[in-house]
Amino acid sequence: MKTIARLDIDHLPRISLLEGPTPIQRLCRLETRLGKALAGVRIYIKRDDQIMFAGGGNKVRKLEYLMGAALADGCDTIIATGGLQSNHARLTAAAAARVGIDCELVLGRVVPRDDTDYEQNGNILLDKIFGAKLHILQRGQNASDFVYERAGKLAEAGKKVAVIPMGGSSAVGALGYARCAEEILAAEIGLEFQFDKILIPNGSSGTHAGLAAGFSALGRSVDRVRSYSVLGEEEAAITTTLLLANGALDLLGCDRIHSNSLDISGEHRGAGYGIPTDDSMGVIGLLAKSEGILLDPVYSAKAFAGMLHDIRKGAFSPGSNLLFVHTGGTPGLYAYRSEFN
Ligand SMILES: *Cc1c(COP(=O)(O)O)cnc(C)c1O
């Protein structure tokens, strides 16, 4: 049997939150519905949204390594930051509950929404149910200053604190997606073809960075990953992704990559982070009604809309196999109820 080279990763601390590889499905109903607009392309989806832990999503893969490192350091408290509807905050709260340490979440008002659903439903509701202590900041208040002070106070009280960067995007967090790159290569052996492009959203850039690091470490081309920024400008997203990818490659003991192998589009962010676009709202309905699959308005729907846009403009040659990695975020749908009126 054909096998792939393995990542030299087993010596790095990790906890296990995944049950195994996530499924890859072909979106046949959507393909039929798109018809000629599909330009002969096949669309597959990797269901990281269906990871069987606390609502699933890409942050689970990162947390396997982030939480592993925190426990290896002997930490008893973990602090994570994000917006009010951060998927990463929700999953950090759940992972802390699972390993039995305290979790504090510093949540900023980074999106211009203040309706009751946004303030109280979706992820923030789940944060409370998972037992995290919440610190909700005022609009404009600096999260890193708050975290620094809070971590200091906890340390004075004798706690051993781990602070996780925004979105779990550090070199260590990115390792979760380096492993996912290995998982995709293993799946390709079973499928007996290779994906021509792998498409993802790009927020804090750890997902793209991890996939890039994984493919590079395994001797595969890095530019087959294409991401759609939902947060920063294209140039900023490239800079952050490169930094994180090379940090992960350092941890893996492999050669670094150059920015020219990073394929990132900044064209589908709309008015800004957390602000739905007409295209992304349309795509949520399209995928729900054709496939019974839910996308989220902040990340996956913007990236999926970007991919469909690229397909329509002929960016992929006929016969191409595309793999959209569904990074999750569906609990956030409940926070955006008013957008569906
Ligand atoms: C955080 C997040 C992303 C973006 O991943 P990054 O590694 O931050 O770029 C995409 N989708 C969902 C649902 C997320 O929660």
CSV table of C-alpha atoms and ligand atoms in Angstrom, one decimal:
chain,number,residue,atom,x,y,z
A,1,MET,CA,0.0,0.0,0.0
A,2,LYS,CA,1.1,3.5,-0.8
A,3,THR,CA,1.8,5.5,2.4
A,4,ILE,CA,2.8,9.1,3.1
A,5,ALA,CA,5.8,10.3,5.0
A,6,ARG,CA,4.8,11.1,8.6
A,7,LEU,CA,5.3,14.4,10.4
A,8,ASP,CA,7.8,14.3,13.2
A,9,ILE,CA,5.3,15.6,15.7
A,10,ASP,CA,4.7,12.9,18.3
A,11,HIS,CA,7.1,14.3,20.9
A,12,LEU,CA,5.1,17.5,21.2
A,13,PRO,CA,2.5,17.6,24.0
A,14,ARG,CA,-1.1,17.1,22.9
A,15,ILE,CA,-4.4,16.1,24.4
A,16,SER,CA,-6.8,14.1,22.3
A,17,LEU,CA,-10.1,15.8,21.5
A,18,LEU,CA,-10.8,14.3,18.0
A,19,GLU,CA,-12.2,10.9,17.5
A,20,GLY,CA,-10.5,10.4,14.2
A,21,PRO,CA,-10.3,11.9,10.8
A,22,THR,CA,-13.3,14.1,9.8
A,23,PRO,CA,-15.5,12.9,6.9
A,24,ILE,CA,-15.0,14.2,3.3
A,25,GLN,CA,-18.3,14.4,1.3
A,26,ARG,CA,-19.0,15.4,-2.3
A,27,LEU,CA,-21.6,18.2,-2.7
A,28,CYS,CA,-23.6,16.5,-5.5
A,29,ARG,CA,-26.9,18.3,-5.0
A,30,LEU,CA,-25.1,21.7,-4.9
A,31,GLU,CA,-23.2,20.7,-8.1
A,32,THR,CA,-26.5,19.8,-9.9
A,33,ARG,CA,-28.0,23.1,-8.7
A,34,LEU,CA,-25.1,25.2,-10.0
A,35,GLY,CA,-25.2,23.4,-13.3
A,36,LYS,CA,-23.3,25.3,-16.0
A,37,ALA,CA,-22.0,27.8,-13.5
A,38,LEU,CA,-19.9,25.0,-12.0
A,39,ALA,CA,-17.7,25.0,-15.1
A,40,GLY,CA,-17.0,21.3,-14.7
A,41,VAL,CA,-15.5,21.5,-11.2
A,42,ARG,CA,-16.2,19.0,-8.4
A,43,ILE,CA,-16.7,20.3,-4.9
A,44,TYR,CA,-15.9,18.3,-1.8
A,45,ILE,CA,-16.3,19.4,1.8
A,46,LYS,CA,-14.3,18.3,4.8
A,47,ARG,CA,-16.5,18.3,7.9
A,48,ASP,CA,-14.4,19.8,10.6
A,49,ASP,CA,-17.7,21.5,11.7
A,50,GLN,CA,-18.8,18.0,12.7
A,51,ILE,CA,-15.8,17.3,15.1
A,52,MET,CA,-17.6,15.6,18.0
A,53,PHE,CA,-16.5,18.0,20.7
A,54,ALA,CA,-18.5,20.9,22.1
A,55,GLY,CA,-20.1,22.0,18.8
A,56,GLY,CA,-17.0,21.3,16.7
A,57,GLY,CA,-14.9,23.5,14.5
A,58,ASN,CA,-11.3,24.2,13.6
A,59,LYS,CA,-10.3,25.5,17.1
A,60,VAL,CA,-10.6,21.9,18.4
A,61,ARG,CA,-7.6,20.8,16.4
A,62,LYS,CA,-5.6,23.8,17.7
A,63,LEU,CA,-6.6,23.2,21.2
A,64,GLU,CA,-5.3,19.6,21.2
A,65,TYR,CA,-1.8,21.2,21.1
A,66,LEU,CA,-2.5,24.4,23.0
A,67,MET,CA,-4.1,22.6,25.9
A,68,GLY,CA,-1.4,19.9,25.7
A,69,ALA,CA,1.3,22.5,26.1
A,70,ALA,CA,-0.6,24.2,29.0
A,71,LEU,CA,-0.9,21.0,30.9
A,72,ALA,CA,2.7,20.0,30.2
A,73,ASP,CA,3.7,23.4,31.8
A,74,GLY,CA,1.6,22.5,34.9
A,75,CYS,CA,-1.1,25.2,34.3
A,76,ASP,CA,-4.3,25.2,36.3
A,77,THR,CA,-5.9,28.2,34.7
A,78,ILE,CA,-6.3,29.2,31.0
A,79,ILE,CA,-7.2,32.6,29.6
A,80,ALA,CA,-8.5,33.0,26.1
A,81,THR,CA,-9.6,36.2,24.3
A,82,GLY,CA,-11.9,36.9,21.4
A,83,GLY,CA,-15.1,38.7,20.4
A,84,LEU,CA,-18.4,38.1,22.2
A,85,GLN,CA,-19.3,35.3,19.7
A,86,SER,CA,-15.8,33.8,19.6
A,87,ASN,CA,-15.9,30.1,18.6
A,88,HIS,CA,-12.4,29.8,20.0
A,89,ALA,CA,-13.5,31.1,23.4
A,90,ARG,CA,-16.4,28.5,23.5
A,91,LEU,CA,-14.1,25.6,22.6
A,92,THR,CA,-11.4,26.7,25.1
A,93,ALA,CA,-14.0,26.8,27.8
A,94,ALA,CA,-15.1,23.2,26.9
A,95,ALA,CA,-11.5,21.9,26.6
A,96,ALA,CA,-10.7,23.4,30.0
A,97,ALA,CA,-13.8,21.7,31.5
A,98,ARG,CA,-12.7,18.4,29.9
A,99,VAL,CA,-9.2,18.5,31.4
A,100,GLY,CA,-10.4,19.9,34.7
A,101,ILE,CA,-8.7,23.3,34.8
A,102,ASP,CA,-10.2,26.8,35.2
A,103,CYS,CA,-11.0,29.0,32.2
A,104,GLU,CA,-11.4,32.7,32.0
A,105,LEU,CA,-12.6,34.4,28.8
A,106,VAL,CA,-11.9,38.0,27.9
A,107,LEU,CA,-14.5,39.0,25.4
A,108,GLY,CA,-14.3,42.2,23.5
A,109,ARG,CA,-17.0,44.1,21.6
A,110,VAL,CA,-15.2,44.0,18.2
A,111,VAL,CA,-18.3,43.7,16.0
A,112,PRO,CA,-20.8,46.5,15.6
A,113,ARG,CA,-23.8,44.6,16.9
A,114,ASP,CA,-25.6,44.9,20.2
A,115,ASP,CA,-28.9,43.1,19.9
A,116,THR,CA,-29.9,40.6,22.6
A,117,ASP,CA,-29.2,37.5,20.4
A,118,TYR,CA,-25.6,38.7,19.7
A,119,GLU,CA,-25.0,39.6,23.4
A,120,GLN,CA,-26.5,36.5,24.9
A,121,ASN,CA,-27.2,33.7,22.5
A,122,GLY,CA,-24.9,31.4,20.5
A,123,ASN,CA,-21.3,31.0,21.7
A,124,ILE,CA,-21.6,33.3,24.7
A,125,LEU,CA,-24.5,31.2,26.1
A,126,LEU,CA,-22.3,28.0,25.6
A,127,ASP,CA,-19.3,29.7,27.3
A,128,LYS,CA,-21.4,30.0,30.5
A,129,ILE,CA,-22.8,26.5,30.3
A,130,PHE,CA,-19.2,25.2,30.0
A,131,GLY,CA,-18.5,27.0,33.2
A,132,ALA,CA,-16.0,29.7,32.1
A,133,LYS,CA,-15.6,32.9,34.0
A,134,LEU,CA,-16.5,35.8,31.6
A,135,HIS,CA,-14.9,39.2,31.5
A,136,ILE,CA,-16.9,41.4,29.0
A,137,LEU,CA,-15.0,44.5,27.8
A,138,GLN,CA,-16.4,47.8,26.9
A,139,ARG,CA,-16.2,48.9,23.2
A,140,GLY,CA,-12.7,50.1,22.5
A,141,GLN,CA,-11.2,48.6,25.7
A,142,ASN,CA,-7.8,46.9,25.1
A,143,ALA,CA,-8.0,43.2,25.5
A,144,SER,CA,-4.3,42.5,25.8
A,145,ASP,CA,-3.9,45.1,28.6
A,146,PHE,CA,-6.8,43.4,30.5
A,147,VAL,CA,-5.5,39.9,30.0
A,148,TYR,CA,-2.0,41.0,31.2
A,149,GLU,CA,-3.4,42.5,34.4
A,150,ARG,CA,-5.8,39.6,35.0
A,151,ALA,CA,-3.0,37.0,34.5
A,152,GLY,CA,-0.8,39.0,36.9
A,153,LYS,CA,-3.6,39.0,39.6
A,154,LEU,CA,-4.2,35.3,39.2
A,155,ALA,CA,-0.4,34.5,39.5
A,156,GLU,CA,-0.3,36.6,42.7
A,157,ALA,CA,-3.1,34.4,44.0
A,158,GLY,CA,-0.9,31.4,43.4
A,159,LYS,CA,-2.4,30.2,40.1
A,160,LYS,CA,-0.3,28.9,37.2
A,161,VAL,CA,-1.8,30.6,34.1
A,162,ALA,CA,-1.6,29.9,30.4
A,163,VAL,CA,-2.7,32.8,28.1
A,164,ILE,CA,-3.8,31.6,24.7
A,165,PRO,CA,-3.4,34.1,21.7
A,166,MET,CA,-6.5,35.3,19.7
A,167,GLY,CA,-8.1,32.5,17.8
A,168,GLY,CA,-5.6,30.0,19.2
A,169,SER,CA,-3.2,31.1,16.5
A,170,SER,CA,0.3,30.5,17.7
A,171,ALA,CA,2.9,28.2,16.2
A,172,VAL,CA,1.8,25.6,18.7
A,173,GLY,CA,-1.9,26.0,17.8
A,174,ALA,CA,-1.1,25.8,14.1
A,175,LEU,CA,0.3,22.3,14.6
A,176,GLY,CA,-3.3,21.0,14.8
A,177,TYR,CA,-3.7,21.9,11.1
A,178,ALA,CA,-0.3,20.5,10.1
A,179,ARG,CA,-1.7,17.2,11.4
A,180,CYS,CA,-4.8,17.9,9.3
A,181,ALA,CA,-2.7,18.3,6.2
A,182,GLU,CA,-1.4,14.8,6.9
A,183,GLU,CA,-5.0,13.6,7.4
A,184,ILE,CA,-6.0,15.0,4.0
A,185,LEU,CA,-3.0,13.3,2.3
A,186,ALA,CA,-4.1,10.0,3.9
A,187,ALA,CA,-7.7,10.5,2.6
A,188,GLU,CA,-6.4,11.1,-0.9
A,189,ILE,CA,-4.9,7.7,-1.0
A,190,GLY,CA,-8.3,6.2,-0.3
A,191,LEU,CA,-10.0,8.4,-2.8
A,192,GLU,CA,-7.3,7.7,-5.5
A,193,PHE,CA,-7.1,11.3,-6.6
A,194,GLN,CA,-5.6,14.5,-5.3
A,195,PHE,CA,-7.4,17.7,-4.5
A,196,ASP,CA,-6.4,20.6,-6.8
A,197,LYS,CA,-7.2,23.3,-4.3
A,198,ILE,CA,-8.1,23.3,-0.6
A,199,LEU,CA,-10.2,26.3,0.4
A,200,ILE,CA,-10.6,27.8,3.8
A,201,PRO,CA,-11.5,31.0,5.7
A,202,ASN,CA,-8.6,33.0,7.1
A,203,GLY,CA,-9.2,34.9,10.4
A,204,SER,CA,-6.3,34.8,12.8
A,205,SER,CA,-4.4,32.7,10.2
A,206,GLY,CA,-3.5,29.6,12.2
A,207,THR,CA,-5.5,27.3,10.0
A,208,HIS,CA,-3.9,28.3,6.8
A,209,ALA,CA,-0.5,28.5,8.5
A,210,GLY,CA,-0.9,24.9,9.9
A,211,LEU,CA,-2.0,23.4,6.5
A,212,ALA,CA,0.9,25.2,4.8
A,213,ALA,CA,3.4,24.0,7.3
A,214,GLY,CA,2.1,20.5,7.2
A,215,PHE,CA,2.1,20.2,3.4
A,216,SER,CA,5.6,21.8,3.2
A,217,ALA,CA,7.0,19.5,5.9
A,218,LEU,CA,5.6,16.5,3.9
A,219,GLY,CA,7.2,17.8,0.7
A,220,ARG,CA,3.9,18.8,-1.0
A,221,SER,CA,3.0,22.1,-2.7
A,222,VAL,CA,1.9,24.7,-0.3
A,223,ASP,CA,0.1,26.9,-2.8
A,224,ARG,CA,-2.7,24.4,-3.2
A,225,VAL,CA,-4.2,26.0,-0.1
A,226,ARG,CA,-6.2,29.1,-0.8
A,227,SER,CA,-7.8,31.2,2.0
A,228,TYR,CA,-10.3,34.0,2.0
A,229,SER,CA,-9.6,36.6,4.7
A,230,VAL,CA,-12.5,37.6,6.9
A,231,LEU,CA,-10.5,39.8,9.2
A,232,GLY,CA,-7.4,41.5,7.9
A,233,GLU,CA,-6.4,43.1,4.6
A,234,GLU,CA,-4.8,40.7,2.2
A,235,GLU,CA,-1.2,41.9,2.9
A,236,ALA,CA,-1.7,41.6,6.7
A,237,ALA,CA,-3.2,38.2,6.4
A,238,ILE,CA,-0.2,37.0,4.3
A,239,THR,CA,2.3,38.4,6.8
A,240,THR,CA,0.6,36.7,9.8
A,241,THR,CA,0.1,33.4,8.0
A,242,LEU,CA,3.7,33.3,7.0
A,243,LEU,CA,4.9,34.1,10.5
A,244,LEU,CA,2.8,31.3,12.0
A,245,ALA,CA,3.6,28.8,9.3
A,246,ASN,CA,7.3,29.3,9.8
A,247,GLY,CA,6.9,29.1,13.6
A,248,ALA,CA,5.2,25.8,13.1
A,249,LEU,CA,7.9,24.6,10.7
A,250,ASP,CA,10.6,25.5,13.3
A,251,LEU,CA,8.8,23.3,15.8
A,252,LEU,CA,8.7,20.5,13.3
A,253,GLY,CA,12.4,20.9,12.5
A,254,CYS,CA,11.7,21.7,8.8
A,255,ASP,CA,12.7,24.3,6.3
A,256,ARG,CA,10.8,27.6,6.2
A,257,ILE,CA,8.5,28.7,3.3
A,258,HIS,CA,8.3,32.0,1.4
A,259,SER,CA,5.3,34.3,1.1
A,260,ASN,CA,4.9,33.6,-2.6
A,261,SER,CA,3.6,30.2,-1.8
A,262,LEU,CA,0.7,31.6,0.2
A,263,ASP,CA,-2.5,32.1,-1.8
A,264,ILE,CA,-4.8,34.5,0.1
A,265,SER,CA,-7.7,36.6,-1.1
A,266,GLY,CA,-8.9,39.7,0.7
A,267,GLU,CA,-11.9,40.2,-1.6
A,268,HIS,CA,-14.7,38.7,0.3
A,269,ARG,CA,-14.5,40.3,3.7
A,270,GLY,CA,-17.2,42.8,3.0
A,271,ALA,CA,-17.5,45.7,5.4
A,272,GLY,CA,-15.5,44.0,8.1
A,273,TYR,CA,-15.1,41.1,10.5
A,274,GLY,CA,-18.4,39.8,11.8
A,275,ILE,CA,-20.5,41.9,9.3
A,276,PRO,CA,-22.4,39.6,7.0
A,277,THR,CA,-22.3,40.2,3.2
A,278,ASP,CA,-25.3,39.7,0.9
A,279,ASP,CA,-23.3,37.0,-0.9
A,280,SER,CA,-22.5,35.1,2.3
A,281,MET,CA,-26.1,35.3,3.5
A,282,GLY,CA,-27.2,33.9,0.1
A,283,VAL,CA,-24.7,31.1,0.4
A,284,ILE,CA,-26.0,30.0,3.8
A,285,GLY,CA,-29.4,29.5,2.3
A,286,LEU,CA,-28.0,27.8,-0.8
A,287,LEU,CA,-26.0,25.2,1.1
A,288,ALA,CA,-28.7,24.6,3.7
A,289,LYS,CA,-31.4,24.1,1.0
A,290,SER,CA,-29.3,22.0,-1.3
A,291,GLU,CA,-27.3,19.8,1.1
A,292,GLY,CA,-28.7,20.3,4.6
A,293,ILE,CA,-25.3,21.7,5.7
A,294,LEU,CA,-25.1,24.8,7.9
A,295,LEU,CA,-22.5,27.5,7.3
A,296,ASP,CA,-21.8,30.4,9.7
A,297,PRO,CA,-22.0,34.1,8.7
A,298,VAL,CA,-18.6,35.2,10.1
A,299,TYR,CA,-16.2,32.7,8.5
A,300,SER,CA,-17.3,29.7,6.5
A,301,ALA,CA,-20.1,31.5,4.5
A,302,LYS,CA,-17.7,34.2,3.4
A,303,ALA,CA,-15.1,31.7,2.3
A,304,PHE,CA,-17.7,29.5,0.5
A,305,ALA,CA,-19.0,32.6,-1.3
A,306,GLY,CA,-15.4,33.4,-2.3
A,307,MET,CA,-14.9,29.9,-3.7
A,308,LEU,CA,-18.1,30.1,-5.7
A,309,HIS,CA,-17.1,33.4,-7.0
A,310,ASP,CA,-13.7,32.0,-8.1
A,311,ILE,CA,-15.5,29.0,-9.7
A,312,ARG,CA,-17.8,31.3,-11.7
A,313,LYS,CA,-14.9,33.4,-13.0
A,314,GLY,CA,-13.1,30.3,-14.2
A,315,ALA,CA,-10.3,30.3,-11.7
A,316,PHE,CA,-10.2,26.4,-11.6
A,317,SER,CA,-9.9,24.3,-14.8
A,318,PRO,CA,-12.7,22.0,-15.7
A,319,GLY,CA,-12.4,18.6,-13.9
A,320,SER,CA,-10.7,20.2,-10.9
A,321,ASN,CA,-11.4,18.6,-7.5
A,322,LEU,CA,-11.9,21.3,-4.8
A,323,LEU,CA,-11.9,20.6,-1.1
A,324,PHE,CA,-13.6,23.2,1.1
A,325,VAL,CA,-12.7,22.7,4.7
A,326,HIS,CA,-15.7,23.6,6.8
A,327,THR,CA,-14.2,25.2,9.9
A,328,GLY,CA,-17.4,25.2,11.9
A,329,GLY,CA,-18.9,28.2,13.7
A,330,THR,CA,-22.6,27.2,13.4
A,331,PRO,CA,-23.4,28.1,17.0
A,332,GLY,CA,-22.8,31.7,15.8
A,333,LEU,CA,-25.9,31.4,13.6
A,334,TYR,CA,-28.1,31.9,16.7
A,335,ALA,CA,-26.4,35.2,17.4
A,336,TYR,CA,-27.3,36.5,13.9
A,337,ARG,CA,-31.0,35.6,14.1
A,338,SER,CA,-32.1,39.1,13.1
A,339,GLU,CA,-30.2,38.8,9.7
A,340,PHE,CA,-32.6,36.0,8.7
A,341,ASN,CA,-35.9,38.0,9.2
B,1,LIG,C1,-11.5,30.9,14.0
B,1,LIG,C2,-12.3,30.4,12.9
B,1,LIG,C3,-11.9,30.4,11.5
B,1,LIG,C4,-10.6,31.1,11.1
B,1,LIG,O1,-9.5,30.3,11.5
B,1,LIG,P1,-8.1,31.0,11.7
B,1,LIG,O2,-7.2,29.9,12.1
B,1,LIG,O3,-8.3,31.9,12.9
B,1,LIG,O4,-7.7,31.7,10.5
B,1,LIG,C5,-12.6,29.9,10.5
B,1,LIG,N1,-13.8,29.4,10.8
B,1,LIG,C6,-14.3,29.4,12.1
B,1,LIG,C7,-15.7,28.8,12.3
B,1,LIG,C8,-13.6,29.9,13.1
B,1,LIG,O5,-14.1,29.8,14.4
